Short mmCIF file of C-alpha atoms and ligand atoms in Angstrom, two decimals:
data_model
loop_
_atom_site.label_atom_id
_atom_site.label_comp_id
_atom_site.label_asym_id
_atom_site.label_seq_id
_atom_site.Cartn_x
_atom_site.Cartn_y
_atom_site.Cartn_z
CA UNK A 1 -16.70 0.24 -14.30
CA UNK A 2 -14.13 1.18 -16.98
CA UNK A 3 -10.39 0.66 -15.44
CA UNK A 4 -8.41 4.41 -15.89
CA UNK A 5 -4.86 5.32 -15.08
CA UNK A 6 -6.34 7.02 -12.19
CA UNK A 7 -8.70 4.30 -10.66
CA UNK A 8 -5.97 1.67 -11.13
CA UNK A 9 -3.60 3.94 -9.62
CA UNK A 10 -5.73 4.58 -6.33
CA UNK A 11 -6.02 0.54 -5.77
CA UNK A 12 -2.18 0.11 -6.27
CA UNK A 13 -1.37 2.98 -3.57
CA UNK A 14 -4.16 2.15 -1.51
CA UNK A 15 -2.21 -1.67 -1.26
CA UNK A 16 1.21 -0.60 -0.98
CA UNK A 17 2.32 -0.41 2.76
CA UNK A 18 3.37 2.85 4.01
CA UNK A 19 7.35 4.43 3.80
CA UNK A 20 7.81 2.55 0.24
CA UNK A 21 8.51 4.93 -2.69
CA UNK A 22 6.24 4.18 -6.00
CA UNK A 23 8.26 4.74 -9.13
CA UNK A 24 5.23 4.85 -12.11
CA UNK A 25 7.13 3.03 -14.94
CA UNK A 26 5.50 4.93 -17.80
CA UNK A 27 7.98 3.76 -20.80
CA UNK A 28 6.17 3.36 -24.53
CA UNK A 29 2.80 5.62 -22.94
CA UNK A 30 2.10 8.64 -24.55
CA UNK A 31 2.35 11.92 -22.52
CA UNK A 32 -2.01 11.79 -22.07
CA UNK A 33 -1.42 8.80 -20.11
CA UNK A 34 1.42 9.85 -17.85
CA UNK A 35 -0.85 13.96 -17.32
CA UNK A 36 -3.59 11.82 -16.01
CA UNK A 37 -1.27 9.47 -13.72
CA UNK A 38 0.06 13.32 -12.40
CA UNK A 39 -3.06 14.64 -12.44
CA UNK A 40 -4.02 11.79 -10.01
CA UNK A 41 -0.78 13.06 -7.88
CA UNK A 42 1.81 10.73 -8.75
CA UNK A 43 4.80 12.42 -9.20
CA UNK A 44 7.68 9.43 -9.61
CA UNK A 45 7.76 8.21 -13.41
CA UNK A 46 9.96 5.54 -14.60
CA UNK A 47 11.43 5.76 -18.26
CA UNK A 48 13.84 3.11 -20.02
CA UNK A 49 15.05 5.07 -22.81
CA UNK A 50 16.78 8.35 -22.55
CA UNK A 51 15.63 9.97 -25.97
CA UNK A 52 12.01 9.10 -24.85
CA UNK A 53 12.42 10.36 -21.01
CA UNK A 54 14.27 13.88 -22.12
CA UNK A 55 11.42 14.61 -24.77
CA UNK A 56 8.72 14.08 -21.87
CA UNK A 57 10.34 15.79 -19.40
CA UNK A 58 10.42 18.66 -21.54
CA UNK A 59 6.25 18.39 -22.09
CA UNK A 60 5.56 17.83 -18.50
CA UNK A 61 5.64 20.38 -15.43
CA UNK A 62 9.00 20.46 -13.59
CA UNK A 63 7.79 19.32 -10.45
CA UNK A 64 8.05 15.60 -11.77
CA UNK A 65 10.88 13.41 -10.17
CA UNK A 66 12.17 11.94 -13.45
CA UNK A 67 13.96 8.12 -12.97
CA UNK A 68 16.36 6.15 -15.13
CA UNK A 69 15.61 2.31 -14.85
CA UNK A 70 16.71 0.83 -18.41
CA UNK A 71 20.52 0.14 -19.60
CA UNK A 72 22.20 3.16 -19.96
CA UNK A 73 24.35 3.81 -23.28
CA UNK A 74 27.52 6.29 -22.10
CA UNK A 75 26.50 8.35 -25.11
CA UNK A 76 23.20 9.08 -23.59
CA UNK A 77 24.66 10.21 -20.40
CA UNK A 78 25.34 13.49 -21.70
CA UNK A 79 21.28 13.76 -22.96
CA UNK A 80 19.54 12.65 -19.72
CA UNK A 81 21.85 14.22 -16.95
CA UNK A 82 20.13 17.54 -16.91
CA UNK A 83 16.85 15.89 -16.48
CA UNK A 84 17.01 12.64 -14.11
CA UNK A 85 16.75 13.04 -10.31
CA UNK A 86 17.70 9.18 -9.80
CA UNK A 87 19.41 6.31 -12.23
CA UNK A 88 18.92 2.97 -10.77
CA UNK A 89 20.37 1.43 -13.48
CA UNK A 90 23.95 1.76 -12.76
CA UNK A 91 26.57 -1.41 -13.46
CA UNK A 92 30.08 -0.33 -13.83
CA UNK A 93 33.09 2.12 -12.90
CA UNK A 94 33.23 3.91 -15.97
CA UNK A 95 29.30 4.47 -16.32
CA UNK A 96 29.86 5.91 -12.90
CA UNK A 97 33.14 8.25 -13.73
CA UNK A 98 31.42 9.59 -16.80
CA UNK A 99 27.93 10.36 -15.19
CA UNK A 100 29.97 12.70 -12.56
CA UNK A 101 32.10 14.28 -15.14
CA UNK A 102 28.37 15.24 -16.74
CA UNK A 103 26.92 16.16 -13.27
CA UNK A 104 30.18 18.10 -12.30
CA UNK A 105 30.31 20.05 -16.28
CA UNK A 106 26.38 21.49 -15.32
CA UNK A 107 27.00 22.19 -11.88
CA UNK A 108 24.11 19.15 -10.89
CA UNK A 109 24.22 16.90 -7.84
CA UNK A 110 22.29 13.39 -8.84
CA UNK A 111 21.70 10.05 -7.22
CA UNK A 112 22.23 6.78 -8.60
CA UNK A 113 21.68 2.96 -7.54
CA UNK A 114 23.83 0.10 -8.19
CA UNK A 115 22.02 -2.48 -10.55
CA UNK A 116 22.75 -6.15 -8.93
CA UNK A 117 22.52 -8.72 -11.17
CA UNK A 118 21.43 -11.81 -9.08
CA UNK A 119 18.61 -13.39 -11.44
CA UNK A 120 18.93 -16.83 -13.53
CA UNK A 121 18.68 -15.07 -17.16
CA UNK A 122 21.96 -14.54 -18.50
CA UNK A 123 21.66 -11.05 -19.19
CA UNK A 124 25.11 -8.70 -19.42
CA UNK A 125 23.30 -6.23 -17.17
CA UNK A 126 23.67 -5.92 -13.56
CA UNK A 127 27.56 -6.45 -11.35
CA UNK A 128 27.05 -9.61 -9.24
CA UNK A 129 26.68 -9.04 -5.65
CA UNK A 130 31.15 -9.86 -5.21
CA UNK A 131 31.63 -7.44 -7.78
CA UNK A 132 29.88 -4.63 -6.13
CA UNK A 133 31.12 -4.85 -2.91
CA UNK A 134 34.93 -4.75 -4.75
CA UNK A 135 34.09 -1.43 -6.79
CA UNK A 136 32.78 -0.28 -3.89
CA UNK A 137 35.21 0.78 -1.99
CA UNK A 138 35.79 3.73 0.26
CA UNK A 139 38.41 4.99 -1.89
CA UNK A 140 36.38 4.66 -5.02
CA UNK A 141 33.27 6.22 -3.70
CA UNK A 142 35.25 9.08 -1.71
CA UNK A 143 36.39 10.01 -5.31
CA UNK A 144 32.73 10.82 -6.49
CA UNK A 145 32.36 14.44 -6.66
CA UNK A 146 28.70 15.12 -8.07
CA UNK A 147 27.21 11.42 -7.90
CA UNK A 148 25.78 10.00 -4.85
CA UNK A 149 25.28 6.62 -4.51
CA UNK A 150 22.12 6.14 -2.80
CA UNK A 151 21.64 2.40 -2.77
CA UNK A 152 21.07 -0.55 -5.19
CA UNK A 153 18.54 -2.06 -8.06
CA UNK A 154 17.48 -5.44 -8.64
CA UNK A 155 15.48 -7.55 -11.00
CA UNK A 156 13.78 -11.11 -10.16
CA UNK A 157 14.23 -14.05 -12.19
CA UNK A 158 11.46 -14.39 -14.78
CA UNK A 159 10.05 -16.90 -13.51
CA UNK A 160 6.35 -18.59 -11.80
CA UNK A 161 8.63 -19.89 -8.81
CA UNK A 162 7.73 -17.47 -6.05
CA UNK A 163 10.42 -19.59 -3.85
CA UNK A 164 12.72 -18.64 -6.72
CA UNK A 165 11.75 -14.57 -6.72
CA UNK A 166 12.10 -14.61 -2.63
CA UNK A 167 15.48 -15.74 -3.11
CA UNK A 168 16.47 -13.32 -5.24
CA UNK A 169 14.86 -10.57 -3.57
CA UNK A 170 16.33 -11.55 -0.17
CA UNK A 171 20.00 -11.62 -2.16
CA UNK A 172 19.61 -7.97 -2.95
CA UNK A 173 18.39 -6.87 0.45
CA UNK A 174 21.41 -9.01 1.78
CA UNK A 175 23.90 -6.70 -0.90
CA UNK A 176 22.28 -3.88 0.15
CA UNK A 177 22.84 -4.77 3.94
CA UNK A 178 26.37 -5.81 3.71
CA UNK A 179 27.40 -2.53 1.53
CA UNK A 180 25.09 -0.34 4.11
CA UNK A 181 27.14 -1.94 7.08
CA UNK A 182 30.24 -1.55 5.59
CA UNK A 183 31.49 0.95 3.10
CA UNK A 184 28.45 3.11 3.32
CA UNK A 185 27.95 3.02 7.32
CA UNK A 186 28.60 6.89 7.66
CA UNK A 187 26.49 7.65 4.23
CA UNK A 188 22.90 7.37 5.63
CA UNK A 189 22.22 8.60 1.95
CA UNK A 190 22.59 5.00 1.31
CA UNK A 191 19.40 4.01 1.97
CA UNK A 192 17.01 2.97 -1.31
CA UNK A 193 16.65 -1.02 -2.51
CA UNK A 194 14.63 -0.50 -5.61
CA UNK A 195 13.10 -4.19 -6.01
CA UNK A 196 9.78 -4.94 -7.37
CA UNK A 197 7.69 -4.82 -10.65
CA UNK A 198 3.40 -5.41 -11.61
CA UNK A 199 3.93 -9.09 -10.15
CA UNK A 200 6.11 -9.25 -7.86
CA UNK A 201 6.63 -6.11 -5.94
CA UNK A 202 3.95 -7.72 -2.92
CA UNK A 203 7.54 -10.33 -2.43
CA UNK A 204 9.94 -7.42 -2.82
CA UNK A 205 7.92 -5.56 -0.48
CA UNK A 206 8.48 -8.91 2.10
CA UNK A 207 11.87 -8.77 1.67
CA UNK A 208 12.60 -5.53 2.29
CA UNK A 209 12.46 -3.19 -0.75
CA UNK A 210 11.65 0.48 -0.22
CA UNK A 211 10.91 1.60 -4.30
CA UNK A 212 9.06 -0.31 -6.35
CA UNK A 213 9.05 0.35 -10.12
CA UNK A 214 5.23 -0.45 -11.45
CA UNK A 215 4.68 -0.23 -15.29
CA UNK A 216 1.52 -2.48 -16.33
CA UNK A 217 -0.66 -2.13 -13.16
CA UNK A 218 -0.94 1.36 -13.65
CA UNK A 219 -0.64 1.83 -17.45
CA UNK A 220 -2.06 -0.85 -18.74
CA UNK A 221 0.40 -3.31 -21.27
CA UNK A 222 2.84 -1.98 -23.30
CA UNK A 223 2.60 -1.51 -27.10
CA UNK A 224 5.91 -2.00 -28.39
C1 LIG B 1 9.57 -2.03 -17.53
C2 LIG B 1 10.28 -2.11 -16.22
C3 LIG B 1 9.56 -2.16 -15.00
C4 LIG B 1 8.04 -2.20 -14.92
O1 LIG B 1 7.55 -3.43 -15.34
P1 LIG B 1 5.96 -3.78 -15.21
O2 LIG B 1 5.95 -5.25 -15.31
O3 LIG B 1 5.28 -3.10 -16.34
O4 LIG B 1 5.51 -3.29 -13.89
C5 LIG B 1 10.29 -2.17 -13.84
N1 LIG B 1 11.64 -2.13 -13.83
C6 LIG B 1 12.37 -2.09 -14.97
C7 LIG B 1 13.84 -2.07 -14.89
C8 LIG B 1 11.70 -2.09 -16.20
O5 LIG B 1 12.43 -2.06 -17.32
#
């Protein structure tokens, strides 16, 4: 039997445990592939780049939940704003400050995670785990007027070393727990730990992740 979009969909949801939200990474697939993934019900889709997410969202119904997961520019704030329902992809103050401006100018409410950066790569993405839980404070947040910060992002370490993954996994969750505790205890909005890709989201799922952001499984690889 030929593998689809929708057959390869069915196994994934028919493995993921109940209560967990599936975010259908569908970055570098054309617009056929993403109609058949909705077709087949899925209504979560994952892009990386804003030009790329805006001109989708504008050829596929409105009932689709659009997400932000790659690095986010500040000069393509102004372009995806109107369109995203979640970006999970947030690392600093001022990415923060200028997304609310942009909500606030069109009237929009949207809801944004805090990327952690906890993995081995050095990559410039991502606020360790201390420097989240300093931006974070009550003040800070309390000064938000159309963002909502509804919990945090992670990434894995690249590598075979399931130990390794588990680790970082359980470092996120741990964030997530401390921040959920403390700053956020009376904002049950806070509530999302977006951990989890094609081969790994089975240990994110372990260690407590409630969205999981699945590209290849569904879509097949990537042609860059
Ligand atoms: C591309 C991407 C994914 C999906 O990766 P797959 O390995 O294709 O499942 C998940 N999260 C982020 C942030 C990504 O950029």
């Amino acid at each position: 039997m030929t593998e689809t979009v929708t057959s390869r969909l069915d196994g994934l949801r028919r493995s993921i445990p109940q209560g967990i939200t599936l975010v259908a990474v569908s970055k570098f697939h054309p617009v056929e592939a993403l109609r058949e993934a909705y077709d087949a019900g899925q209504r979560v889709f994952g892009e990386s780049r804003a030009n790329e997410l805006v001109e989708k969202a504008r050829n596929l119904p409105s009932d689709i939940s659009w997400h932000f997961i790659g690095h986010l520019q500040t000069n393509k704030v102004r372009a995806i704003v109107p369109h995203v329902d979640l970006i999970h992809s947030v690392d600093s103050e001022r990415l923060l400050r200028l997304i609310d401006n942009e909500a606030l100018r069109i009237n929009r409410s949207i809801d944004v995670l805090m990327q952690l950066h906890v993995a081995r790569e050095e990559t410039k993405f991502g606020l360790t785990p201390d420097e989240m839980i300093s931006l974070l404070t009550p003040q800070f947040i309390g000064s938000l007027k159309a963002v909502r910060i509804t919990g945090v992002m992670g990434m894995a370490s690249n590598v075979d070393d399931e130990r390794r993954i588990t680790a970082d996994f359980r470092e996120i969750r741990h964030t997530f727990d401390i921040l959920s505790q403390g700053t956020f205890a009376s904002h049950p909005e806070f509530s999302v730990v977006s951990m989890g890709m094609s081969h790994d989201w089975p240990l994110a799922v372990a260690q407590g992740a409630n969205m999981i952001r699945v590209g290849t499984t569904i879509f097949g690889e990537r042609e860059y």
